[in-house]
Amino acid sequence: MPEKKLRLAVLASGRGTNLQAIIEAIEKGRLDATLAVVISNKAEAPALERARKHGAPAVFLDPKATPDREAYDAAILEYLKKCEVELVALAGYMKIVTRVLIDAYPNRIMNIHPSLLPAFPGLKAQQQALDWGVKVSGCTVHFVTEGVDAGPIIRQATVPVLEGDTAEPLEARILTEEHRIYPEAIQLFAEGRLTVQGRRVHIR
Ligand code: GRF
């Protein structure tokens, strides 16, 4: 009997290359998950098209249809429940997640961020890293808590900052690592190997 697969939701606002990496990991058997639903706050997000191509439900939820962020998250939550979602992965999701989702999915929402957190949270992390003059940057997969990019860290990967770098090549170098570690982190969760103790995530 095949083991039950992890029911995964992805929330994405844009191009969705991390979603694509997750889809490919599923299709190649490296990630034991079913893409239960992809939800976007942007009607035109290429991420939705990527989900449809994979045969996964793709849902646009209009933020303007709800009065505030909590009500919007409640609408998302309805879909997550309907689709029996066990883990939520944010992948280029440009909205701040509220308590409504965090309380419903404690330590069951992941995010990927293009810096070595806690350095350079927030927007334009690659440019922030360049402006600071760091010699090494990278990406971080973490659980989502109320603070922006502040939750317990699951996995990180480093990339060098090269002489003469601009944000674009640095972003590309980091993105390659994002596409590697995000599916890996989700697979660790799928295998039940992650436990959270305070700020620390232990990997069995
Ligand atoms: C990635 O750099 C991710 O780290 C950040 O937003 C970007 C999303 O890219 N959170 P994509 O939509 O997955 O291509």
mmCIF file of N, CA and C in Angstrom, residues 112-200:
data_model
loop_
_atom_site.group_PDB
_atom_site.id
_atom_site.type_symbol
_atom_site.label_atom_id
_atom_site.label_comp_id
_atom_site.label_asym_id
_atom_site.label_seq_id
_atom_site.Cartn_x
_atom_site.Cartn_y
_atom_site.Cartn_z
ATOM 1 N N ILE A 112 9.732 30.873 1.928
ATOM 2 C CA ILE A 112 11.130 30.957 1.480
ATOM 3 C C ILE A 112 11.490 32.411 1.279
ATOM 4 N N HIS A 113 12.679 32.768 1.759
ATOM 5 C CA HIS A 113 13.111 34.167 1.693
ATOM 6 C C HIS A 113 14.528 34.222 1.100
ATOM 7 N N PRO A 114 14.787 35.205 0.203
ATOM 8 C CA PRO A 114 16.072 35.223 -0.494
ATOM 9 C C PRO A 114 17.199 35.935 0.246
ATOM 10 N N SER A 115 17.390 35.572 1.521
ATOM 11 C CA SER A 115 18.580 36.016 2.255
ATOM 12 C C SER A 115 18.836 35.013 3.373
ATOM 13 N N LEU A 116 19.982 35.174 4.011
ATOM 14 C CA LEU A 116 20.281 34.344 5.177
ATOM 15 C C LEU A 116 19.679 35.048 6.386
ATOM 16 N N LEU A 117 18.443 34.703 6.710
ATOM 17 C CA LEU A 117 17.787 35.340 7.862
ATOM 18 C C LEU A 117 18.549 35.003 9.132
ATOM 19 N N PRO A 118 18.609 35.891 10.150
ATOM 20 C CA PRO A 118 17.773 37.078 10.255
ATOM 21 C C PRO A 118 18.293 38.313 9.511
ATOM 22 N N ALA A 119 19.336 38.154 8.670
ATOM 23 C CA ALA A 119 19.785 39.316 7.901
ATOM 24 C C ALA A 119 18.798 39.605 6.770
ATOM 25 N N PHE A 120 18.525 40.846 6.549
ATOM 26 C CA PHE A 120 17.778 41.332 5.390
ATOM 27 C C PHE A 120 16.370 40.754 5.216
ATOM 28 N N PRO A 121 15.529 40.895 6.231
ATOM 29 C CA PRO A 121 14.122 40.527 6.035
ATOM 30 C C PRO A 121 13.429 41.567 5.147
ATOM 31 N N GLY A 122 12.209 41.265 4.759
ATOM 32 C CA GLY A 122 11.422 42.239 3.989
ATOM 33 C C GLY A 122 11.744 42.216 2.506
ATOM 34 N N LEU A 123 11.402 43.324 1.843
ATOM 35 C CA LEU A 123 11.503 43.379 0.381
ATOM 36 C C LEU A 123 12.939 43.619 -0.073
ATOM 37 N N LYS A 124 13.194 43.255 -1.355
ATOM 38 C CA LYS A 124 14.493 43.505 -2.010
ATOM 39 C C LYS A 124 15.670 43.025 -1.160
ATOM 40 N N ALA A 125 15.571 41.807 -0.683
ATOM 41 C CA ALA A 125 16.605 41.268 0.205
ATOM 42 C C ALA A 125 17.957 41.184 -0.504
ATOM 43 N N GLN A 126 17.931 40.868 -1.808
ATOM 44 C CA GLN A 126 19.202 40.729 -2.533
ATOM 45 C C GLN A 126 19.906 42.085 -2.621
ATOM 46 N N GLN A 127 19.138 43.148 -2.898
ATOM 47 C CA GLN A 127 19.716 44.491 -2.966
ATOM 48 C C GLN A 127 20.206 44.928 -1.585
ATOM 49 N N GLN A 128 19.430 44.598 -0.554
ATOM 50 C CA GLN A 128 19.865 44.912 0.815
ATOM 51 C C GLN A 128 21.223 44.282 1.104
ATOM 52 N N ALA A 129 21.393 43.025 0.679
ATOM 53 C CA ALA A 129 22.651 42.303 0.934
ATOM 54 C C ALA A 129 23.806 42.980 0.208
ATOM 55 N N LEU A 130 23.554 43.366 -1.046
ATOM 56 C CA LEU A 130 24.605 44.060 -1.820
ATOM 57 C C LEU A 130 24.961 45.387 -1.170
ATOM 58 N N ASP A 131 23.935 46.134 -0.772
ATOM 59 C CA ASP A 131 24.166 47.460 -0.182
ATOM 60 C C ASP A 131 24.957 47.353 1.119
ATOM 61 N N TRP A 132 24.738 46.253 1.841
ATOM 62 C CA TRP A 132 25.450 46.086 3.114
ATOM 63 C C TRP A 132 26.902 45.673 2.884
ATOM 64 N N GLY A 133 27.153 45.077 1.696
ATOM 65 C CA GLY A 133 28.517 44.660 1.368
ATOM 66 C C GLY A 133 28.899 43.288 1.873
ATOM 67 N N VAL A 134 27.903 42.433 2.125
ATOM 68 C CA VAL A 134 28.231 41.081 2.602
ATOM 69 C C VAL A 134 28.925 40.285 1.492
ATOM 70 N N LYS A 135 29.726 39.316 1.884
ATOM 71 C CA LYS A 135 30.457 38.485 0.917
ATOM 72 C C LYS A 135 29.731 37.181 0.625
ATOM 73 N N VAL A 136 28.765 36.854 1.491
ATOM 74 C CA VAL A 136 27.988 35.624 1.336
ATOM 75 C C VAL A 136 26.531 35.969 1.582
ATOM 76 N N SER A 137 25.658 35.460 0.717
ATOM 77 C CA SER A 137 24.230 35.575 1.001
ATOM 78 C C SER A 137 23.593 34.213 0.752
ATOM 79 N N GLY A 138 22.282 34.181 0.532
ATOM 80 C CA GLY A 138 21.671 32.878 0.321
ATOM 81 C C GLY A 138 20.177 32.930 0.495
ATOM 82 N N CYS A 139 19.604 31.834 0.971
ATOM 83 C CA CYS A 139 18.149 31.782 1.140
ATOM 84 C C CYS A 139 17.808 30.954 2.375
ATOM 85 N N THR A 140 16.583 31.164 2.838
ATOM 86 C CA THR A 140 16.133 30.553 4.087
ATOM 87 C C THR A 140 14.717 30.028 3.922
ATOM 88 N N VAL A 141 14.485 28.790 4.343
ATOM 89 C CA VAL A 141 13.118 28.286 4.487
ATOM 90 C C VAL A 141 12.801 28.300 5.977
ATOM 91 N N HIS A 142 11.674 28.913 6.328
ATOM 92 C CA HIS A 142 11.323 29.019 7.746
ATOM 93 C C HIS A 142 9.828 28.828 7.948
ATOM 94 N N PHE A 143 9.465 28.486 9.179
ATOM 95 C CA PHE A 143 8.046 28.457 9.510
ATOM 96 C C PHE A 143 7.560 29.898 9.680
ATOM 97 N N VAL A 144 6.287 30.098 9.380
ATOM 98 C CA VAL A 144 5.735 31.452 9.427
ATOM 99 C C VAL A 144 5.117 31.714 10.798
ATOM 100 N N THR A 145 5.554 32.819 11.382
ATOM 101 C CA THR A 145 4.957 33.319 12.620
ATOM 102 C C THR A 145 4.487 34.737 12.329
ATOM 103 N N GLU A 146 4.026 35.432 13.365
ATOM 104 C CA GLU A 146 3.455 36.762 13.088
ATOM 105 C C GLU A 146 4.476 37.794 12.613
ATOM 106 N N GLY A 147 5.711 37.704 13.084
ATOM 107 C CA GLY A 147 6.735 38.654 12.630
ATOM 108 C C GLY A 147 7.116 38.354 11.188
ATOM 109 N N VAL A 148 7.378 39.393 10.416
ATOM 110 C CA VAL A 148 7.736 39.191 9.006
ATOM 111 C C VAL A 148 9.113 38.524 8.891
ATOM 112 N N ASP A 149 9.173 37.393 8.213
ATOM 113 C CA ASP A 149 10.413 36.638 7.963
ATOM 114 C C ASP A 149 11.146 36.295 9.267
ATOM 115 N N ALA A 150 10.385 36.045 10.327
ATOM 116 C CA ALA A 150 11.004 35.914 11.660
ATOM 117 C C ALA A 150 10.845 34.529 12.288
ATOM 118 N N GLY A 151 10.191 33.603 11.637
ATOM 119 C CA GLY A 151 9.884 32.313 12.264
ATOM 120 C C GLY A 151 11.065 31.352 12.305
ATOM 121 N N PRO A 152 10.902 30.225 13.028
ATOM 122 C CA PRO A 152 11.970 29.232 13.167
ATOM 123 C C PRO A 152 12.497 28.733 11.817
ATOM 124 N N ILE A 153 13.826 28.655 11.734
ATOM 125 C CA ILE A 153 14.507 28.352 10.469
ATOM 126 C C ILE A 153 14.618 26.844 10.256
ATOM 127 N N ILE A 154 14.205 26.403 9.077
ATOM 128 C CA ILE A 154 14.212 24.975 8.750
ATOM 129 C C ILE A 154 15.459 24.606 7.953
ATOM 130 N N ARG A 155 15.776 25.441 6.954
ATOM 131 C CA ARG A 155 16.892 25.115 6.076
ATOM 132 C C ARG A 155 17.453 26.405 5.481
ATOM 133 N N GLN A 156 18.763 26.428 5.279
ATOM 134 C CA GLN A 156 19.386 27.583 4.622
ATOM 135 C C GLN A 156 20.425 27.097 3.623
ATOM 136 N N ALA A 157 20.681 27.912 2.612
ATOM 137 C CA ALA A 157 21.768 27.624 1.672
ATOM 138 C C ALA A 157 22.489 28.926 1.391
ATOM 139 N N THR A 158 23.800 28.822 1.192
ATOM 140 C CA THR A 158 24.601 30.038 0.974
ATOM 141 C C THR A 158 25.027 30.142 -0.491
ATOM 142 N N VAL A 159 25.215 31.369 -0.929
ATOM 143 C CA VAL A 159 25.844 31.609 -2.237
ATOM 144 C C VAL A 159 26.845 32.755 -2.048
ATOM 145 N N PRO A 160 27.923 32.763 -2.843
ATOM 146 C CA PRO A 160 28.885 33.858 -2.717
ATOM 147 C C PRO A 160 28.340 35.132 -3.365
ATOM 148 N N VAL A 161 28.728 36.266 -2.809
ATOM 149 C CA VAL A 161 28.493 37.540 -3.499
ATOM 150 C C VAL A 161 29.784 37.845 -4.248
ATOM 151 N N LEU A 162 29.683 37.987 -5.561
ATOM 152 C CA LEU A 162 30.891 38.118 -6.378
ATOM 153 C C LEU A 162 31.251 39.579 -6.611
ATOM 154 N N GLU A 163 32.516 39.799 -6.908
ATOM 155 C CA GLU A 163 33.004 41.127 -7.252
ATOM 156 C C GLU A 163 32.178 41.664 -8.429
ATOM 157 N N GLY A 164 31.680 42.862 -8.339
ATOM 158 C CA GLY A 164 30.928 43.458 -9.452
ATOM 159 C C GLY A 164 29.488 42.986 -9.552
ATOM 160 N N ASP A 165 29.012 42.189 -8.568
ATOM 161 C CA ASP A 165 27.629 41.693 -8.586
ATOM 162 C C ASP A 165 26.617 42.838 -8.602
ATOM 163 N N THR A 166 25.495 42.598 -9.300
ATOM 164 C CA THR A 166 24.324 43.456 -9.158
ATOM 165 C C THR A 166 23.200 42.553 -8.663
ATOM 166 N N ALA A 167 22.044 43.163 -8.379
ATOM 167 C CA ALA A 167 20.950 42.378 -7.783
ATOM 168 C C ALA A 167 20.519 41.225 -8.696
ATOM 169 N N GLU A 168 20.581 41.459 -10.007
ATOM 170 C CA GLU A 168 20.046 40.444 -10.934
ATOM 171 C C GLU A 168 20.812 39.120 -10.905
ATOM 172 N N PRO A 169 22.145 39.123 -11.146
ATOM 173 C CA PRO A 169 22.846 37.829 -11.071
ATOM 174 C C PRO A 169 22.814 37.224 -9.668
ATOM 175 N N LEU A 170 22.842 38.071 -8.651
ATOM 176 C CA LEU A 170 22.782 37.533 -7.284
ATOM 177 C C LEU A 170 21.438 36.846 -7.067
ATOM 178 N N GLU A 171 20.374 37.487 -7.546
ATOM 179 C CA GLU A 171 19.036 36.909 -7.409
ATOM 180 C C GLU A 171 18.976 35.546 -8.108
ATOM 181 N N ALA A 172 19.559 35.473 -9.312
ATOM 182 C CA ALA A 172 19.527 34.216 -10.072
ATOM 183 C C ALA A 172 20.280 33.118 -9.336
ATOM 184 N N ARG A 173 21.439 33.487 -8.782
ATOM 185 C CA ARG A 173 22.255 32.502 -8.051
ATOM 186 C C ARG A 173 21.501 31.998 -6.814
ATOM 187 N N ILE A 174 20.842 32.922 -6.127
ATOM 188 C CA ILE A 174 20.079 32.548 -4.934
ATOM 189 C C ILE A 174 18.878 31.681 -5.319
ATOM 190 N N LEU A 175 18.231 32.053 -6.425
ATOM 191 C CA LEU A 175 17.017 31.341 -6.853
ATOM 192 C C LEU A 175 17.307 29.854 -7.125
ATOM 193 N N THR A 176 18.464 29.584 -7.723
ATOM 194 C CA THR A 176 18.840 28.178 -7.974
ATOM 195 C C THR A 176 18.838 27.399 -6.662
ATOM 196 N N GLU A 177 19.353 28.009 -5.618
ATOM 197 C CA GLU A 177 19.388 27.342 -4.304
ATOM 198 C C GLU A 177 17.991 27.252 -3.698
ATOM 199 N N GLU A 178 17.165 28.298 -3.906
ATOM 200 C CA GLU A 178 15.775 28.245 -3.414
ATOM 201 C C GLU A 178 15.071 27.021 -3.983
ATOM 202 N N HIS A 179 15.256 26.820 -5.285
ATOM 203 C CA HIS A 179 14.547 25.731 -5.967
ATOM 204 C C HIS A 179 15.010 24.368 -5.464
ATOM 205 N N ARG A 180 16.206 24.318 -4.923
ATOM 206 C CA ARG A 180 16.725 23.065 -4.362
ATOM 207 C C ARG A 180 16.208 22.845 -2.942
ATOM 208 N N ILE A 181 16.330 23.889 -2.090
ATOM 209 C CA ILE A 181 16.054 23.626 -0.658
ATOM 210 C C ILE A 181 14.574 23.657 -0.299
ATOM 211 N N TYR A 182 13.744 24.344 -1.092
ATOM 212 C CA TYR A 182 12.325 24.415 -0.690
ATOM 213 C C TYR A 182 11.648 23.037 -0.787
ATOM 214 N N PRO A 183 11.766 22.361 -1.941
ATOM 215 C CA PRO A 183 11.180 21.009 -1.993
ATOM 216 C C PRO A 183 11.794 20.076 -0.935
ATOM 217 N N GLU A 184 13.093 20.251 -0.671
ATOM 218 C CA GLU A 184 13.739 19.398 0.349
ATOM 219 C C GLU A 184 13.120 19.624 1.720
ATOM 220 N N ALA A 185 12.895 20.888 2.059
ATOM 221 C CA ALA A 185 12.317 21.214 3.372
ATOM 222 C C ALA A 185 10.900 20.640 3.489
ATOM 223 N N ILE A 186 10.155 20.735 2.404
ATOM 224 C CA ILE A 186 8.781 20.211 2.424
ATOM 225 C C ILE A 186 8.806 18.688 2.565
ATOM 226 N N GLN A 187 9.783 18.064 1.900
ATOM 227 C CA GLN A 187 9.902 16.602 2.009
ATOM 228 C C GLN A 187 10.240 16.197 3.460
ATOM 229 N N LEU A 188 11.090 16.972 4.121
ATOM 230 C CA LEU A 188 11.404 16.686 5.536
ATOM 231 C C LEU A 188 10.120 16.723 6.364
ATOM 232 N N PHE A 189 9.266 17.706 6.099
ATOM 233 C CA PHE A 189 7.984 17.801 6.802
ATOM 234 C C PHE A 189 7.123 16.587 6.458
ATOM 235 N N ALA A 190 7.079 16.246 5.172
ATOM 236 C CA ALA A 190 6.242 15.116 4.721
ATOM 237 C C ALA A 190 6.662 13.825 5.421
ATOM 238 N N GLU A 191 7.964 13.699 5.673
ATOM 239 C CA GLU A 191 8.476 12.493 6.336
ATOM 240 C C GLU A 191 8.322 12.564 7.844
ATOM 241 N N GLY A 192 7.753 13.666 8.341
ATOM 242 C CA GLY A 192 7.542 13.809 9.788
ATOM 243 C C GLY A 192 8.839 13.983 10.558
ATOM 244 N N ARG A 193 9.850 14.576 9.903
ATOM 245 C CA ARG A 193 11.178 14.648 10.535
ATOM 246 C C ARG A 193 11.477 15.979 11.203
ATOM 247 N N LEU A 194 10.504 16.925 11.166
ATOM 248 C CA LEU A 194 10.758 18.250 11.746
ATOM 249 C C LEU A 194 10.040 18.406 13.079
ATOM 250 N N THR A 195 10.780 18.849 14.095
ATOM 251 C CA THR A 195 10.116 19.241 15.349
ATOM 252 C C THR A 195 10.611 20.631 15.730
ATOM 253 N N VAL A 196 9.709 21.420 16.266
ATOM 254 C CA VAL A 196 10.047 22.800 16.612
ATOM 255 C C VAL A 196 10.094 22.931 18.126
ATOM 256 N N GLN A 197 11.217 23.455 18.617
ATOM 257 C CA GLN A 197 11.372 23.713 20.051
ATOM 258 C C GLN A 197 11.818 25.152 20.194
ATOM 259 N N GLY A 198 10.900 26.009 20.607
ATOM 260 C CA GLY A 198 11.232 27.438 20.662
ATOM 261 C C GLY A 198 11.588 27.921 19.273
ATOM 262 N N ARG A 199 12.780 28.534 19.160
ATOM 263 C CA ARG A 199 13.199 29.037 17.848
ATOM 264 C C ARG A 199 13.852 27.959 16.989
ATOM 265 N N ARG A 200 14.138 26.809 17.600
ATOM 266 C CA ARG A 200 14.945 25.830 16.869
ATOM 267 C C ARG A 200 14.105 24.750 16.217
#
